[in-house]
């Protein structure tokens, strides 16, 4: 026992469906961060929270305690309005790459602290590290200076930001407690509030490739996060967006950078462009810049200029060619018809097996590995048409990915009805 509480009493209270008091929450989050509450005790508490939930005030207090576990950045030296975006994670979700420089090109400053991929979802930092020379780690001073000079930064969160979340997220990952809405909402919002952004747009993914498989759960998560943002003075809106199929035509690291650059050059797949513009419009409105025209900034090269400045500022060479995979297997259609489905989860697992993702935090990722789709849901196909490519550094990785990729794709006699990409707006 320490500070008047015993961890086991806090665990029992939540196990029995009780409401934790503010002092209990403050104590348990702080004591866990300091190593006084052990991992096994926090695992039990996280499972009790997953099973029994938390009230709105409990989630708000838990989030405040996670923010208080570390530093809160002060971005007042940045003279443009700050606005960030957070995606709850998906397959082929490279939107941060074109979106960050696009919003900067329209007058916002985007302080994007990103993560690495784990499991079947990709990580923005892993993707950007495909660019020779680019570095993810910046000091707080470098972060703020780049935000002032370029208006766009994508980098790793420093160790001082919400350390309680860093520890708790790693624990949840290995204890089957990632999917608890109070824990996801407090994890995401503690980091975003601590980074100091003035406004925030959340891209809450729904579907097989997302943590939230149903619209109802995604809506509950979105509402919880929007309320948390408002309570901490961060203007927050959320879009619920479809993640039943991968975004765009590429899933991996270098392949996703290449596709993002196509979008910045005014091309790219229609769904990536649509979501990039929808999120840019929300971010610019939340930042108090509703008259900015992101479509024009993509067309006239301003977004590309901001991308090049952002990459160079972090040591990257925006003109360096992307590495190509040593092994490429093209998979072809075995029937005539329409692509009825490309399942996001199964394709995400295939890309992961090819080496694009990692099994353990410390594993390296392969830069050129991944999947390149030739067809998307709704496209007509004829027998023998290329459906997708599996790319890897090492031929031994391809057989393991074949089955997942084959399971992901279904061909049917008629074109399917597709859900809208942007399902709902909350805010
Ligand atoms: N992303 C986070 O940062 N935290 C979660 O809990 C889930 C997704």
Short mmCIF file of C-alpha atoms and ligand atoms in Angstrom, two decimals:
data_model
loop_
_atom_site.label_atom_id
_atom_site.label_comp_id
_atom_site.label_asym_id
_atom_site.label_seq_id
_atom_site.Cartn_x
_atom_site.Cartn_y
_atom_site.Cartn_z
CA UNK A 1 0.00 0.00 0.00
CA UNK A 2 1.15 3.53 -0.82
CA UNK A 3 -0.47 6.99 -0.72
CA UNK A 4 -3.53 5.64 1.07
CA UNK A 5 -4.54 3.01 -1.52
CA UNK A 6 -3.84 -0.63 -2.18
CA UNK A 7 -3.79 -1.60 -5.86
CA UNK A 8 -5.84 -4.68 -5.10
CA UNK A 9 -8.69 -2.55 -3.69
CA UNK A 10 -8.77 -0.43 -6.84
CA UNK A 11 -8.83 -3.62 -8.96
CA UNK A 12 -11.62 -5.14 -6.84
CA UNK A 13 -13.70 -1.97 -7.04
CA UNK A 14 -13.65 -2.04 -10.85
CA UNK A 15 -13.98 -5.83 -11.01
CA UNK A 16 -17.23 -5.52 -9.03
CA UNK A 17 -18.61 -2.84 -11.36
CA UNK A 18 -17.89 0.14 -9.10
CA UNK A 19 -16.93 3.69 -10.05
CA UNK A 20 -13.33 4.66 -9.22
CA UNK A 21 -12.88 7.88 -7.25
CA UNK A 22 -10.70 10.72 -8.54
CA UNK A 23 -7.99 10.07 -5.91
CA UNK A 24 -7.99 6.35 -6.77
CA UNK A 25 -7.51 7.13 -10.47
CA UNK A 26 -4.80 9.75 -9.86
CA UNK A 27 -2.97 7.37 -7.58
CA UNK A 28 -3.13 4.24 -9.72
CA UNK A 29 -1.99 5.99 -12.94
CA UNK A 30 0.87 7.77 -11.16
CA UNK A 31 1.91 4.70 -9.15
CA UNK A 32 1.91 2.53 -12.28
CA UNK A 33 4.07 5.07 -14.13
CA UNK A 34 6.55 5.04 -11.22
CA UNK A 35 6.61 1.23 -11.06
CA UNK A 36 4.85 1.06 -7.67
CA UNK A 37 1.82 -0.67 -9.18
CA UNK A 38 3.09 -3.80 -10.93
CA UNK A 39 2.33 -4.84 -14.52
CA UNK A 40 0.21 -7.76 -13.36
CA UNK A 41 -1.91 -5.45 -11.22
CA UNK A 42 -2.40 -2.96 -14.05
CA UNK A 43 -3.24 -5.87 -16.40
CA UNK A 44 -6.01 -6.98 -14.03
CA UNK A 45 -7.33 -3.43 -13.77
CA UNK A 46 -7.24 -2.95 -17.56
CA UNK A 47 -9.22 -6.18 -18.00
CA UNK A 48 -11.76 -5.06 -15.39
CA UNK A 49 -12.10 -1.75 -17.26
CA UNK A 50 -12.54 -3.61 -20.56
CA UNK A 51 -15.27 -5.81 -19.08
CA UNK A 52 -17.10 -3.26 -16.91
CA UNK A 53 -16.41 0.06 -18.66
CA UNK A 54 -15.97 3.51 -17.12
CA UNK A 55 -18.31 6.46 -16.64
CA UNK A 56 -17.66 9.72 -18.52
CA UNK A 57 -16.17 11.41 -15.42
CA UNK A 58 -13.91 8.39 -14.78
CA UNK A 59 -12.59 8.52 -18.39
CA UNK A 60 -12.02 12.28 -18.09
CA UNK A 61 -10.05 11.85 -14.85
CA UNK A 62 -8.07 8.89 -16.20
CA UNK A 63 -7.11 10.97 -19.27
CA UNK A 64 -6.09 13.93 -17.08
CA UNK A 65 -3.94 11.61 -14.96
CA UNK A 66 -2.23 10.23 -18.08
CA UNK A 67 -1.51 13.79 -19.31
CA UNK A 68 -0.15 14.71 -15.86
CA UNK A 69 2.24 11.72 -15.99
CA UNK A 70 4.49 13.72 -18.35
CA UNK A 71 5.10 17.10 -19.94
CA UNK A 72 2.63 19.21 -21.91
CA UNK A 73 4.20 20.97 -24.88
CA UNK A 74 3.71 24.70 -25.27
CA UNK A 75 3.20 25.61 -28.93
CA UNK A 76 2.46 29.30 -28.29
CA UNK A 77 5.66 30.29 -30.16
CA UNK A 78 4.03 29.01 -33.39
CA UNK A 79 2.19 31.92 -34.99
CA UNK A 80 -0.12 29.87 -37.24
CA UNK A 81 -3.12 27.99 -35.82
CA UNK A 82 -2.12 24.45 -34.80
CA UNK A 83 -4.28 21.53 -35.85
CA UNK A 84 -3.57 17.81 -35.86
CA UNK A 85 -5.21 14.64 -37.13
CA UNK A 86 -5.27 11.22 -35.56
CA UNK A 87 -6.37 7.99 -37.19
CA UNK A 88 -7.31 5.02 -35.05
CA UNK A 89 -5.32 2.89 -37.50
CA UNK A 90 -6.00 0.93 -40.63
CA UNK A 91 -4.60 -0.88 -43.66
CA UNK A 92 -3.06 1.23 -46.41
CA UNK A 93 -3.80 4.30 -44.29
CA UNK A 94 -1.14 6.68 -45.55
CA UNK A 95 -3.35 9.78 -45.27
CA UNK A 96 -1.07 11.55 -42.76
CA UNK A 97 1.64 11.76 -45.45
CA UNK A 98 -0.18 13.94 -47.99
CA UNK A 99 -2.49 15.57 -45.42
CA UNK A 100 0.16 17.11 -43.14
CA UNK A 101 1.94 19.17 -45.85
CA UNK A 102 -1.40 19.94 -47.52
CA UNK A 103 -2.80 21.60 -44.39
CA UNK A 104 0.51 23.43 -43.86
CA UNK A 105 0.32 24.70 -47.45
CA UNK A 106 -3.13 26.13 -46.62
CA UNK A 107 -1.93 28.10 -43.57
CA UNK A 108 -2.20 25.62 -40.67
CA UNK A 109 0.65 24.26 -38.53
CA UNK A 110 0.43 20.47 -38.08
CA UNK A 111 2.28 19.00 -35.05
CA UNK A 112 1.91 15.34 -36.00
CA UNK A 113 3.40 12.96 -33.42
CA UNK A 114 3.12 9.52 -34.95
CA UNK A 115 3.78 5.91 -34.11
CA UNK A 116 5.09 2.72 -35.57
CA UNK A 117 3.07 -0.19 -36.86
CA UNK A 118 2.32 -3.18 -34.73
CA UNK A 119 0.33 -6.18 -35.91
CA UNK A 120 -1.58 -5.79 -39.17
CA UNK A 121 -1.77 -1.96 -39.14
CA UNK A 122 1.05 0.14 -40.56
CA UNK A 123 2.91 2.95 -38.82
CA UNK A 124 3.53 6.38 -40.29
CA UNK A 125 7.12 6.55 -39.01
CA UNK A 126 7.98 3.18 -40.60
CA UNK A 127 6.64 4.46 -43.92
CA UNK A 128 8.60 7.74 -43.81
CA UNK A 129 11.79 5.91 -42.87
CA UNK A 130 11.71 4.47 -46.41
CA UNK A 131 13.03 7.88 -47.49
CA UNK A 132 16.85 7.87 -47.36
CA UNK A 133 18.18 10.11 -44.59
CA UNK A 134 14.82 10.93 -42.98
CA UNK A 135 14.85 10.85 -39.19
CA UNK A 136 11.89 10.39 -36.87
CA UNK A 137 13.45 11.58 -33.60
CA UNK A 138 13.42 15.36 -33.00
CA UNK A 139 14.06 17.28 -29.79
CA UNK A 140 11.22 19.47 -28.51
CA UNK A 141 13.14 22.54 -29.74
CA UNK A 142 13.62 21.08 -33.23
CA UNK A 143 9.94 20.10 -33.30
CA UNK A 144 8.78 23.62 -32.47
CA UNK A 145 11.30 25.28 -34.82
CA UNK A 146 10.16 23.11 -37.76
CA UNK A 147 6.53 23.81 -36.93
CA UNK A 148 7.26 27.54 -37.11
CA UNK A 149 9.42 27.40 -40.26
CA UNK A 150 7.67 24.74 -42.36
CA UNK A 151 4.27 24.37 -40.66
CA UNK A 152 4.46 20.59 -40.90
CA UNK A 153 6.23 18.01 -38.72
CA UNK A 154 5.73 14.26 -38.56
CA UNK A 155 7.95 12.73 -35.88
CA UNK A 156 8.08 10.29 -32.98
CA UNK A 157 6.55 11.36 -29.68
CA UNK A 158 9.30 12.11 -27.15
CA UNK A 159 9.64 9.95 -24.04
CA UNK A 160 8.39 12.80 -21.86
CA UNK A 161 4.90 12.85 -23.40
CA UNK A 162 2.23 10.81 -21.55
CA UNK A 163 4.69 8.17 -20.26
CA UNK A 164 1.77 6.43 -18.51
CA UNK A 165 0.29 5.69 -21.92
CA UNK A 166 3.57 4.42 -23.34
CA UNK A 167 3.74 1.84 -20.56
CA UNK A 168 0.06 1.00 -20.50
CA UNK A 169 -0.28 0.66 -24.27
CA UNK A 170 2.54 -1.89 -24.40
CA UNK A 171 0.89 -3.81 -21.58
CA UNK A 172 -2.56 -3.76 -23.22
CA UNK A 173 -1.06 -5.01 -26.45
CA UNK A 174 -0.01 -8.28 -24.79
CA UNK A 175 -2.97 -8.73 -22.42
CA UNK A 176 -5.96 -8.59 -24.79
CA UNK A 177 -7.07 -5.21 -23.47
CA UNK A 178 -6.48 -2.93 -26.46
CA UNK A 179 -10.16 -2.83 -27.47
CA UNK A 180 -11.59 -1.11 -24.35
CA UNK A 181 -13.17 2.19 -25.42
CA UNK A 182 -12.20 4.09 -22.20
CA UNK A 183 -8.59 2.93 -22.63
CA UNK A 184 -8.38 3.71 -26.36
CA UNK A 185 -9.99 7.14 -25.91
CA UNK A 186 -7.76 8.13 -22.99
CA UNK A 187 -4.65 6.76 -24.72
CA UNK A 188 -5.18 8.74 -27.91
CA UNK A 189 -6.45 11.93 -26.30
CA UNK A 190 -3.81 12.10 -23.55
CA UNK A 191 -1.08 12.17 -26.21
CA UNK A 192 -2.87 14.67 -28.45
CA UNK A 193 -3.73 17.03 -25.58
CA UNK A 194 -0.17 16.79 -24.19
CA UNK A 195 1.36 17.63 -27.59
CA UNK A 196 -0.31 21.05 -27.32
CA UNK A 197 -2.39 21.19 -30.52
CA UNK A 198 -5.19 23.78 -30.59
CA UNK A 199 -7.56 21.67 -32.68
CA UNK A 200 -7.85 18.01 -33.61
CA UNK A 201 -9.63 15.96 -36.26
CA UNK A 202 -10.09 12.27 -35.52
CA UNK A 203 -10.38 9.68 -38.26
CA UNK A 204 -12.17 6.84 -36.50
CA UNK A 205 -11.94 3.73 -38.66
CA UNK A 206 -14.75 1.20 -38.90
CA UNK A 207 -14.58 -2.27 -40.45
CA UNK A 208 -12.54 -5.45 -40.62
CA UNK A 209 -9.19 -3.64 -40.77
CA UNK A 210 -9.98 -1.40 -37.76
CA UNK A 211 -10.08 -1.88 -33.98
CA UNK A 212 -13.78 -0.91 -34.11
CA UNK A 213 -15.65 -3.43 -36.24
CA UNK A 214 -19.12 -1.82 -35.91
CA UNK A 215 -20.40 1.72 -36.54
CA UNK A 216 -22.03 1.77 -33.08
CA UNK A 217 -18.74 1.14 -31.28
CA UNK A 218 -16.86 3.56 -33.52
CA UNK A 219 -19.49 6.23 -32.79
CA UNK A 220 -19.17 5.65 -29.05
CA UNK A 221 -15.37 5.94 -29.27
CA UNK A 222 -15.62 9.08 -31.40
CA UNK A 223 -18.11 10.77 -29.04
CA UNK A 224 -15.95 9.92 -26.03
CA UNK A 225 -12.86 11.46 -27.66
CA UNK A 226 -14.69 14.56 -28.92
CA UNK A 227 -15.92 15.21 -25.36
CA UNK A 228 -12.45 14.69 -23.88
CA UNK A 229 -10.95 17.15 -26.38
CA UNK A 230 -13.60 19.78 -25.61
CA UNK A 231 -13.08 19.37 -21.86
CA UNK A 232 -9.36 20.14 -22.32
CA UNK A 233 -9.87 23.15 -24.62
CA UNK A 234 -8.95 21.32 -27.85
CA UNK A 235 -11.56 21.85 -30.61
CA UNK A 236 -12.19 18.25 -31.69
CA UNK A 237 -14.30 16.71 -34.44
CA UNK A 238 -14.39 13.14 -35.69
CA UNK A 239 -15.16 11.44 -38.98
CA UNK A 240 -16.17 7.78 -38.99
CA UNK A 241 -14.60 6.31 -42.13
CA UNK A 242 -14.74 2.93 -43.83
CA UNK A 243 -11.90 0.47 -43.20
CA UNK A 244 -13.49 -2.67 -44.62
CA UNK A 245 -11.13 -2.44 -47.60
CA UNK A 246 -7.58 -1.01 -47.74
CA UNK A 247 -7.17 2.66 -48.55
CA UNK A 248 -5.67 3.19 -51.99
CA UNK A 249 -3.76 0.60 -53.98
CA UNK A 250 -0.72 0.10 -51.75
CA UNK A 251 -0.09 -1.51 -48.35
CA UNK A 252 3.45 -1.37 -47.01
CA UNK A 253 6.15 1.23 -46.44
CA UNK A 254 7.95 2.55 -49.56
CA UNK A 255 4.92 1.71 -51.73
CA UNK A 256 2.71 3.92 -49.55
CA UNK A 257 5.19 6.82 -49.73
CA UNK A 258 5.17 6.56 -53.53
CA UNK A 259 1.36 6.62 -53.60
CA UNK A 260 1.26 9.62 -51.24
CA UNK A 261 3.65 11.54 -53.49
CA UNK A 262 1.31 10.78 -56.42
CA UNK A 263 -1.52 12.41 -54.45
CA UNK A 264 0.66 15.44 -53.72
CA UNK A 265 1.43 15.64 -57.45
CA UNK A 266 -2.30 15.96 -58.17
CA UNK A 267 -2.97 12.26 -59.00
CA UNK A 268 -3.32 9.14 -56.85
CA UNK A 269 -6.25 6.83 -56.13
CA UNK A 270 -9.68 8.50 -55.81
CA UNK A 271 -10.37 7.22 -52.27
CA UNK A 272 -7.03 8.51 -50.90
CA UNK A 273 -7.66 11.91 -52.51
CA UNK A 274 -11.26 12.02 -51.21
CA UNK A 275 -10.29 11.24 -47.62
CA UNK A 276 -7.26 13.54 -47.68
CA UNK A 277 -9.46 16.43 -48.84
CA UNK A 278 -12.31 15.63 -46.41
CA UNK A 279 -9.90 15.61 -43.46
CA UNK A 280 -8.04 18.71 -44.71
CA UNK A 281 -11.33 20.63 -44.91
CA UNK A 282 -12.24 19.60 -41.36
CA UNK A 283 -8.78 20.52 -40.07
CA UNK A 284 -8.77 23.91 -41.76
CA UNK A 285 -12.27 24.70 -40.45
CA UNK A 286 -11.25 23.61 -36.92
CA UNK A 287 -8.14 25.80 -37.21
CA UNK A 288 -10.26 28.85 -38.11
CA UNK A 289 -9.23 28.78 -41.81
CA UNK A 290 -12.53 27.79 -43.46
CA UNK A 291 -11.82 29.66 -46.69
CA UNK A 292 -8.61 27.80 -47.53
CA UNK A 293 -8.82 25.68 -50.69
CA UNK A 294 -6.96 22.37 -50.24
CA UNK A 295 -8.00 21.14 -53.70
CA UNK A 296 -6.22 24.10 -55.27
CA UNK A 297 -3.13 23.49 -53.08
CA UNK A 298 -2.90 19.92 -54.43
CA UNK A 299 -3.41 21.10 -58.01
CA UNK A 300 -0.96 24.00 -58.03
CA UNK A 301 1.98 22.27 -56.32
CA UNK A 302 1.91 24.16 -52.98
CA UNK A 303 1.24 20.93 -51.06
CA UNK A 304 4.14 19.21 -52.86
CA UNK A 305 6.45 22.12 -52.00
CA UNK A 306 5.46 21.80 -48.32
CA UNK A 307 6.11 18.02 -48.46
CA UNK A 308 9.59 18.57 -49.89
CA UNK A 309 10.41 21.16 -47.21
CA UNK A 310 9.07 18.88 -44.47
CA UNK A 311 11.12 15.87 -45.66
CA UNK A 312 14.31 17.94 -46.11
CA UNK A 313 13.94 19.55 -42.67
CA UNK A 314 14.23 16.06 -41.15
CA UNK A 315 17.27 15.06 -43.24
CA UNK A 316 15.39 13.19 -45.96
CA UNK A 317 16.00 13.39 -49.71
CA UNK A 318 12.62 13.88 -51.40
CA UNK A 319 14.17 13.05 -54.79
CA UNK A 320 15.77 9.75 -53.77
CA UNK A 321 14.36 6.78 -55.67
CA UNK A 322 12.36 4.33 -53.54
CA UNK A 323 13.99 0.90 -53.15
CA UNK A 324 12.36 -1.90 -55.14
CA UNK A 325 11.59 -5.43 -53.91
CA UNK A 326 13.79 -8.34 -54.95
CA UNK A 327 10.78 -10.66 -55.21
CA UNK A 328 7.47 -9.81 -56.88
CA UNK A 329 4.64 -12.28 -57.42
CA UNK A 330 1.69 -11.19 -59.56
CA UNK A 331 -1.61 -12.90 -58.69
CA UNK A 332 -4.24 -13.08 -61.45
CA UNK A 333 -8.03 -13.47 -61.52
CA UNK A 334 -9.33 -17.02 -61.94
CA UNK A 335 -12.82 -15.95 -63.03
CA UNK A 336 -14.68 -13.23 -64.94
CA UNK A 337 -16.84 -10.81 -62.97
CA UNK A 338 -16.35 -7.95 -60.51
CA UNK A 339 -14.15 -7.58 -57.48
CA UNK A 340 -16.75 -7.88 -54.71
CA UNK A 341 -14.36 -7.56 -51.78
CA UNK A 342 -10.75 -6.85 -50.84
CA UNK A 343 -10.79 -7.47 -47.10
CA UNK A 344 -8.68 -4.95 -45.20
CA UNK A 345 -7.71 -7.22 -42.33
CA UNK A 346 -6.63 -10.17 -44.48
CA UNK A 347 -4.62 -7.90 -46.84
CA UNK A 348 -3.06 -6.16 -43.84
CA UNK A 349 -1.94 -9.54 -42.49
CA UNK A 350 -0.56 -10.49 -45.94
CA UNK A 351 1.52 -7.28 -46.07
CA UNK A 352 2.70 -7.93 -42.54
CA UNK A 353 3.78 -11.49 -43.44
CA UNK A 354 5.71 -10.09 -46.42
CA UNK A 355 7.78 -8.07 -43.93
CA UNK A 356 6.05 -4.67 -44.07
CA UNK A 357 5.11 -4.92 -40.37
CA UNK A 358 6.71 -6.31 -37.26
CA UNK A 359 5.84 -9.12 -34.84
CA UNK A 360 7.68 -7.59 -31.87
CA UNK A 361 8.33 -3.93 -31.09
CA UNK A 362 12.06 -4.28 -31.63
CA UNK A 363 11.86 -6.01 -35.06
CA UNK A 364 12.94 -4.07 -38.17
CA UNK A 365 10.47 -3.64 -41.04
CA UNK A 366 11.26 -4.24 -44.70
CA UNK A 367 11.23 -1.02 -46.73
CA UNK A 368 10.05 -2.41 -50.12
CA UNK A 369 7.77 -5.22 -48.83
CA UNK A 370 4.01 -5.03 -49.20
CA UNK A 371 1.02 -5.48 -51.47
CA UNK A 372 0.15 -3.46 -54.57
CA UNK A 373 -3.45 -3.84 -55.69
CA UNK A 374 -4.29 -3.73 -59.39
CA UNK A 375 -8.05 -3.90 -58.74
CA UNK A 376 -10.34 -2.41 -56.12
CA UNK A 377 -13.83 -3.42 -55.01
CA UNK A 378 -16.28 -2.70 -57.81
CA UNK A 379 -13.74 -3.06 -60.65
CA UNK A 380 -14.63 -5.46 -63.50
CA UNK A 381 -12.14 -8.31 -64.04
CA UNK A 382 -11.51 -10.97 -66.65
CA UNK A 383 -9.79 -14.30 -66.06
CA UNK A 384 -6.03 -13.75 -66.18
CA UNK A 385 -6.12 -10.03 -65.29
CA UNK A 386 -3.57 -9.08 -62.60
CA UNK A 387 -5.37 -8.65 -59.25
CA UNK A 388 -2.48 -7.75 -56.95
CA UNK A 389 1.28 -8.10 -56.44
CA UNK A 390 3.02 -9.52 -53.39
CA UNK A 391 6.41 -7.85 -52.87
CA UNK A 392 9.18 -8.98 -50.51
CA UNK A 393 12.93 -8.79 -49.95
CA UNK A 394 13.06 -12.46 -49.44
CA UNK A 395 11.23 -15.16 -51.50
CA UNK A 396 10.66 -17.30 -48.39
CA UNK A 397 8.12 -14.75 -47.12
CA UNK A 398 5.80 -15.03 -50.12
CA UNK A 399 4.15 -18.44 -49.49
CA UNK A 400 2.96 -17.39 -46.01
CA UNK A 401 1.31 -14.26 -47.44
CA UNK A 402 -0.38 -16.05 -50.37
CA UNK A 403 -3.23 -17.60 -48.35
CA UNK A 404 -4.17 -14.39 -46.50
CA UNK A 405 -4.12 -12.38 -49.70
CA UNK A 406 -6.18 -15.01 -51.56
CA UNK A 407 -8.74 -15.03 -48.72
CA UNK A 408 -8.99 -11.23 -48.90
CA UNK A 409 -10.23 -11.08 -52.50
CA UNK A 410 -13.64 -12.28 -53.70
CA UNK A 411 -14.85 -12.11 -57.30
CA UNK A 412 -18.62 -12.16 -57.91
CA UNK A 413 -20.83 -12.00 -61.02
CA UNK A 414 -22.24 -8.55 -60.11
CA UNK A 415 -20.67 -5.31 -58.85
CA UNK A 416 -21.22 -4.89 -55.10
CA UNK A 417 -22.77 -1.87 -53.38
CA UNK A 418 -19.94 -0.03 -51.61
CA UNK A 419 -20.35 1.77 -48.27
CA UNK A 420 -19.52 5.48 -48.39
CA UNK A 421 -15.92 6.29 -47.43
CA UNK A 422 -16.98 8.98 -44.93
CA UNK A 423 -19.78 7.39 -42.92
CA UNK A 424 -20.60 10.05 -40.33
CA UNK A 425 -19.32 13.27 -38.77
CA UNK A 426 -19.33 13.81 -35.00
CA UNK A 427 -18.48 17.10 -33.42
N1 LIG B 1 -3.99 4.21 -30.76
C1 LIG B 1 -3.53 4.67 -29.58
O1 LIG B 1 -2.72 5.58 -29.51
N2 LIG B 1 -4.00 4.11 -28.45
C2 LIG B 1 -4.91 3.12 -28.45
O2 LIG B 1 -5.30 2.67 -27.40
C3 LIG B 1 -5.37 2.62 -29.70
C4 LIG B 1 -4.89 3.20 -30.85
#
